[in-house]
Structure formats: C-alpha cells, structure tokens
DNA sequence: TGATGTTTATTAATAA
DNA sequence: TTATTAATAAACATCA
C-alpha cells in the first residue's frame, strides 16, 4: 500500500554467496566481553567495545555507568570526528568485519604531520569508511527483538511479513545485505516462536500473507534489557500441548507441566480468564455462538481486535522497569513520524495507555523521533558532531524511517542520558 | 512462480 | 558441565 524503499543488495555481497558468511554470521566488531560490567552479557554486541574504549571521553556516560546498547550506540554516534583519526587504524581493519581490533591498537595516529594536500580527501574517505563500519555493522538485537520492535511500532500492532522486512531494513543498513539469508531467519522466527501469532487478513484488506502480531500473553520479553537473548522464551501453553501430543500421542490430558513458569513478565493468569471472556463476548457480537469452534487464526483475529480496541496488553508489563527503559530505549521512535507513515490510519490517536507505558515511552515505541523541540537538538548535534541528521537522500516517499532516517542517522535514537541496559 | 509459512537439523553462544 | 536460546540452512507445502 505504501511505497517501499527498495534496497538492492550491493555487488559486494551476493545473497547466496557464502563468501560473506564469515562476516555476517559473526559479530563483526566485537573485541572484548562486556560481561564484567554487564548483568546481562549477550552475545558480543557488534558495536562498540573497541570504539568505546578507545580513549574517548564518555560524555554520555551517566553516573551509574550502566552499560547499554544505547550507550554503545551513543558512544559511536557521538564520537567526535576529531577522534576518528586516532581510531582509524583499528577502525579500518574492522570495516571488513574482521576487526583485528584485539586491543584497539590504533592509539597512535599514523603519519604524525598529516598535512599533505590529499589529506582532506583521505580524511573524507576515512570518515566515510569509519561511519560505514558501524552503520553497517550487525545491530545488537536478536531477530525476535527486531520483529517485536517492528510490530510494536506499528499503529495496528501487526504487520505483514514484508512490512517487517522493510522496518528492519529501514532502520538498520546492515540488513540491506544478504536479504535472503536473514529473511529466511525472520520467517523461521515468526513461525517457530509462540510469541508471534498470525492474524488473518480481513476481506477489506486482500493480499498475500497474513498479519503478524504479538501473542497477548508474551508480555515484555525484553524487560531485563537483553535484546539478544531472553532469559526464557515465551511459550504458549496450548501450542505446547499440541506439540507434546503430536510427539507422543500417549500423552493425552496431562497437559500442564507442573513446573510451567512463564517468563519474567507479569500479569499472565490475570488476563487469561479475561481473554476468554472477551472471546465469548466477541463471538456474540459477531453472531457466532460462543461455543462455536473457531480455528486458531480466527481466534487470533478476535483477540487482536479486542486488544487493539481496549488497550495494549503488552504495554502493561514491565512497569517496574520503565524508569530505566522508557527514557532511553535505543529504538524509541516518534509517534508523529509514525503518523506520517501511516497517515491513512488514525487508530493511534484513540489509543490510551492505562498501563505504565504510553505510546511514547514504552520500550519499543516510536516516539520522540523529531519532536518539535528536537530541531535545536539536531542542530546542536550536527554542529558538535558534524553529522547531517537530515539525510542527503531524500528521494524516498516513504515517510517512515526510510533512507537517511535510520537508526544511525537520527540522533534521537541515541538519547544522551540513556541507560538502557543490555 | 515467487512470496509466504512450517518444520527439522545443525551449530554457536550463553545461562544455570 | 548440561540446558537453553538463537542463528542459519534447507526441504517442503501453500497461496495469490
Ligand atoms: Mg509463531
């Protein structure tokens, strides 16, 4: 429906090529483990460590020294150009994804004088290379968290597969490469994980696949701040049962695993009965006998409508963490932006947030991207760091975080005071 | 026919 | 160490 930016994979990386596998399957720029400073040390983030530790003053570091994805991003995004040269040697070697960066060797600036006539050119190239080295590095998010971001940032809290693709590519240049590879993983993740459920299309929205939404009970799967590895993956009881019975038909009714423990999030059982009630209610409204059997997809549709109508269940989780997360999540985008993108939709105007989260502060919400007062911020940012936050590539009609408005180009993805933990 | 889903298998990284 | 989570590949089915 909306124009989508097409990302053609550069000749550098063939989709089917295995030549790049080493680069893409590893966390390219990682050098040192963060575990010492991190409660939740995920797979080594693709970003940061070498750069973070290259001697640059961490102006964004706040008192508690909480390490975070956000901070790592901040550190990178805010790295003064003046510091680039100093890091160039190590950076350059990182560009190919194999940061030999063991020990941020490039402390010393090569060529002390550096006043040659082509130094400007070299500098420009170096800067470009440097920036690409992180904008195209693998983001420190699992596919599950990326999908979750996409869905939760959508007005209807559901997206088609291709829209999920698009969201990810818009935000992370890294994923404009090797599309066949990671998109297969996305599809696998959607199918395999119970936290993602299909919502069938309604007749008024014909099209190819169905919509994907979040399981009503999946809660905040990332409230621990780890976006690479959850402590426990969400499992839908019913599907668990199905799987079990499918495997060993002898297992008929025993069902409930005594030790069944839902993740960390809260509010599971509470709205469980609530859900059933709502379903029955919906059935009545739709002239469906409450006892009538609906298939899974239909049920999901009803549930989704219900949730969308009343409130976002997902946002009532993790309130205890909001203080930490909601002010600083790396992907807190702006609702205005979203309004532009989906100008045809007005649903988000009507949404209320009875829980702790508002559309603007919950961890994955698109809010605060380019709010009014941010003009000044951008200016400051640009002046200080020499970034042009407004993309030079404006050809895209797509108002979303398309070209030039990706995670790295938008300073507001990196809140200076952020303390999102990772 | 290509996009969309489902499923199984393998492997690496991380948590317990 | 073992158990769990996630990434990746791949075979296969289905659908517009
Ligand atoms: Mg699923």
PDB file of N, CA and C (backbone and C1' of nucleotides) in Angstrom, chain A residues 27 40-46 69 138-145 222 224-230 422, chain B residues 14, chain C residues 5-7:
ATOM      1  N   UNK A  27      29.747 -11.537  14.979  1.00  0.00           N
ATOM      2  CA  UNK A  27      29.576 -10.189  15.440  1.00  0.00           C
ATOM      3  C   UNK A  27      30.845  -9.433  15.140  1.00  0.00           C
ATOM      4  N   UNK A  40      23.737  -8.595  32.059  1.00  0.00           N
ATOM      5  CA  UNK A  40      23.275  -9.494  31.048  1.00  0.00           C
ATOM      6  C   UNK A  40      24.193  -9.397  29.860  1.00  0.00           C
ATOM      7  N   UNK A  41      25.162 -10.197  29.865  1.00  0.00           N
ATOM      8  CA  UNK A  41      26.094 -10.115  28.757  1.00  0.00           C
ATOM      9  C   UNK A  41      25.620 -10.959  27.606  1.00  0.00           C
ATOM     10  N   UNK A  42      25.152 -10.330  26.614  1.00  0.00           N
ATOM     11  CA  UNK A  42      24.634 -11.066  25.472  1.00  0.00           C
ATOM     12  C   UNK A  42      25.783 -11.469  24.576  1.00  0.00           C
ATOM     13  N   UNK A  43      25.422 -12.087  23.505  1.00  0.00           N
ATOM     14  CA  UNK A  43      26.449 -12.340  22.524  1.00  0.00           C
ATOM     15  C   UNK A  43      27.096 -11.009  22.236  1.00  0.00           C
ATOM     16  N   UNK A  44      28.336 -11.070  22.070  1.00  0.00           N
ATOM     17  CA  UNK A  44      29.068  -9.832  21.938  1.00  0.00           C
ATOM     18  C   UNK A  44      28.385  -8.897  20.960  1.00  0.00           C
ATOM     19  N   UNK A  45      28.074  -7.751  21.422  1.00  0.00           N
ATOM     20  CA  UNK A  45      27.441  -6.776  20.548  1.00  0.00           C
ATOM     21  C   UNK A  45      28.365  -6.451  19.381  1.00  0.00           C
ATOM     22  N   UNK A  46      27.743  -6.202  18.289  1.00  0.00           N
ATOM     23  CA  UNK A  46      28.555  -5.896  17.119  1.00  0.00           C
ATOM     24  C   UNK A  46      29.191  -4.535  17.250  1.00  0.00           C
ATOM     25  N   UNK A  69      23.343  -1.039  25.266  1.00  0.00           N
ATOM     26  CA  UNK A  69      23.366  -0.908  23.816  1.00  0.00           C
ATOM     27  C   UNK A  69      23.278   0.550  23.465  1.00  0.00           C
ATOM     28  N   UNK A 138      26.488  -5.293  12.453  1.00  0.00           N
ATOM     29  CA  UNK A 138      25.296  -6.008  12.886  1.00  0.00           C
ATOM     30  C   UNK A 138      24.746  -5.413  14.171  1.00  0.00           C
ATOM     31  N   UNK A 139      23.526  -5.011  14.141  1.00  0.00           N
ATOM     32  CA  UNK A 139      22.906  -4.447  15.343  1.00  0.00           C
ATOM     33  C   UNK A 139      22.797  -5.490  16.444  1.00  0.00           C
ATOM     34  N   UNK A 140      22.896  -5.065  17.652  1.00  0.00           N
ATOM     35  CA  UNK A 140      22.879  -5.997  18.783  1.00  0.00           C
ATOM     36  C   UNK A 140      21.479  -6.406  19.190  1.00  0.00           C
ATOM     37  N   UNK A 141      20.722  -6.824  18.232  1.00  0.00           N
ATOM     38  CA  UNK A 141      19.360  -7.268  18.523  1.00  0.00           C
ATOM     39  C   UNK A 141      19.115  -8.615  17.876  1.00  0.00           C
ATOM     40  N   UNK A 142      18.420  -9.450  18.590  1.00  0.00           N
ATOM     41  CA  UNK A 142      18.035 -10.729  18.005  1.00  0.00           C
ATOM     42  C   UNK A 142      16.920 -10.489  16.998  1.00  0.00           C
ATOM     43  N   UNK A 143      16.680 -11.464  16.168  1.00  0.00           N
ATOM     44  CA  UNK A 143      15.573 -11.337  15.231  1.00  0.00           C
ATOM     45  C   UNK A 143      14.265 -11.181  15.980  1.00  0.00           C
ATOM     46  N   UNK A 144      14.168 -11.863  17.075  1.00  0.00           N
ATOM     47  CA  UNK A 144      12.944 -11.769  17.859  1.00  0.00           C
ATOM     48  C   UNK A 144      12.723 -10.342  18.342  1.00  0.00           C
ATOM     49  N   UNK A 145      13.764  -9.723  18.774  1.00  0.00           N
ATOM     50  CA  UNK A 145      13.577  -8.355  19.249  1.00  0.00           C
ATOM     51  C   UNK A 145      13.342  -7.399  18.085  1.00  0.00           C
ATOM     52  N   UNK A 222      11.601  -8.399  26.896  1.00  0.00           N
ATOM     53  CA  UNK A 222      12.934  -7.821  26.988  1.00  0.00           C
ATOM     54  C   UNK A 222      13.083  -6.892  28.176  1.00  0.00           C
ATOM     55  N   UNK A 224      14.282  -7.375  30.831  1.00  0.00           N
ATOM     56  CA  UNK A 224      15.574  -7.458  31.500  1.00  0.00           C
ATOM     57  C   UNK A 224      16.628  -6.663  30.742  1.00  0.00           C
ATOM     58  N   UNK A 225      16.216  -6.114  29.630  1.00  0.00           N
ATOM     59  CA  UNK A 225      17.137  -5.271  28.890  1.00  0.00           C
ATOM     60  C   UNK A 225      18.032  -6.017  27.930  1.00  0.00           C
ATOM     61  N   UNK A 226      17.849  -7.284  27.866  1.00  0.00           N
ATOM     62  CA  UNK A 226      18.656  -8.064  26.940  1.00  0.00           C
ATOM     63  C   UNK A 226      17.899  -8.283  25.648  1.00  0.00           C
ATOM     64  N   UNK A 227      18.455  -7.771  24.603  1.00  0.00           N
ATOM     65  CA  UNK A 227      17.765  -7.868  23.332  1.00  0.00           C
ATOM     66  C   UNK A 227      18.364  -8.937  22.434  1.00  0.00           C
ATOM     67  N   UNK A 228      19.302  -9.632  22.946  1.00  0.00           N
ATOM     68  CA  UNK A 228      19.902 -10.692  22.151  1.00  0.00           C
ATOM     69  C   UNK A 228      19.484 -12.075  22.628  1.00  0.00           C
ATOM     70  N   UNK A 229      19.306 -12.154  23.890  1.00  0.00           N
ATOM     71  CA  UNK A 229      18.963 -13.470  24.422  1.00  0.00           C
ATOM     72  C   UNK A 229      18.036 -13.291  25.603  1.00  0.00           C
ATOM     73  N   UNK A 230      16.875 -13.826  25.473  1.00  0.00           N
ATOM     74  CA  UNK A 230      15.935 -13.739  26.582  1.00  0.00           C
ATOM     75  C   UNK A 230      16.303 -14.778  27.625  1.00  0.00           C
ATOM     76  N   UNK A 422      21.892  -3.588  28.507  1.00  0.00           N
ATOM     77  CA  UNK A 422      21.920  -4.700  27.580  1.00  0.00           C
ATOM     78  C   UNK A 422      22.642  -5.850  28.228  1.00  0.00           C
TER      79      UNK A 422
ATOM     80  P    DT B  14      28.373 -15.163  23.756  1.00  0.00           P
ATOM     81  O5'  DT B  14      27.342 -15.622  24.883  1.00  0.00           O
ATOM     82  C5'  DT B  14      25.958 -15.417  24.671  1.00  0.00           C
ATOM     83  C4'  DT B  14      25.164 -16.156  25.732  1.00  0.00           C
ATOM     84  C3'  DT B  14      25.642 -15.894  27.154  1.00  0.00           C
ATOM     85  O3'  DT B  14      24.570 -15.310  27.865  1.00  0.00           O
ATOM     86  C1'  DT B  14      25.233 -18.189  26.768  1.00  0.00           C
TER      87       DT B  14
ATOM     88  P    DT C   5      14.735 -21.404  26.792  1.00  0.00           P
ATOM     89  O5'  DT C   5      15.544 -20.473  25.786  1.00  0.00           O
ATOM     90  C5'  DT C   5      16.435 -19.496  26.299  1.00  0.00           C
ATOM     91  C4'  DT C   5      17.217 -18.867  25.169  1.00  0.00           C
ATOM     92  C3'  DT C   5      16.380 -18.479  23.944  1.00  0.00           C
ATOM     93  O3'  DT C   5      16.572 -17.093  23.692  1.00  0.00           O
ATOM     94  C1'  DT C   5      18.315 -19.698  23.304  1.00  0.00           C
ATOM     95  P    DA C   6      15.744 -16.363  22.575  1.00  0.00           P
ATOM     96  O5'  DA C   6      16.748 -16.431  21.343  1.00  0.00           O
ATOM     97  C5'  DA C   6      18.045 -15.884  21.489  1.00  0.00           C
ATOM     98  C4'  DA C   6      18.901 -16.225  20.286  1.00  0.00           C
ATOM     99  C3'  DA C   6      18.295 -15.901  18.920  1.00  0.00           C
ATOM    100  O3'  DA C   6      19.198 -15.081  18.207  1.00  0.00           O
ATOM    101  C1'  DA C   6      19.179 -18.088  18.942  1.00  0.00           C
ATOM    102  P    DA C   7      18.794 -14.485  16.808  1.00  0.00           P
ATOM    103  O5'  DA C   7      19.740 -15.304  15.812  1.00  0.00           O
ATOM    104  C5'  DA C   7      21.142 -15.261  16.026  1.00  0.00           C
ATOM    105  C4'  DA C   7      21.853 -16.068  14.962  1.00  0.00           C
ATOM    106  C3'  DA C   7      21.416 -15.789  13.532  1.00  0.00           C
ATOM    107  O3'  DA C   7      22.566 -15.753  12.702  1.00  0.00           O
ATOM    108  C1'  DA C   7      21.127 -18.086  14.022  1.00  0.00           C
TER     109       DA C   7
END
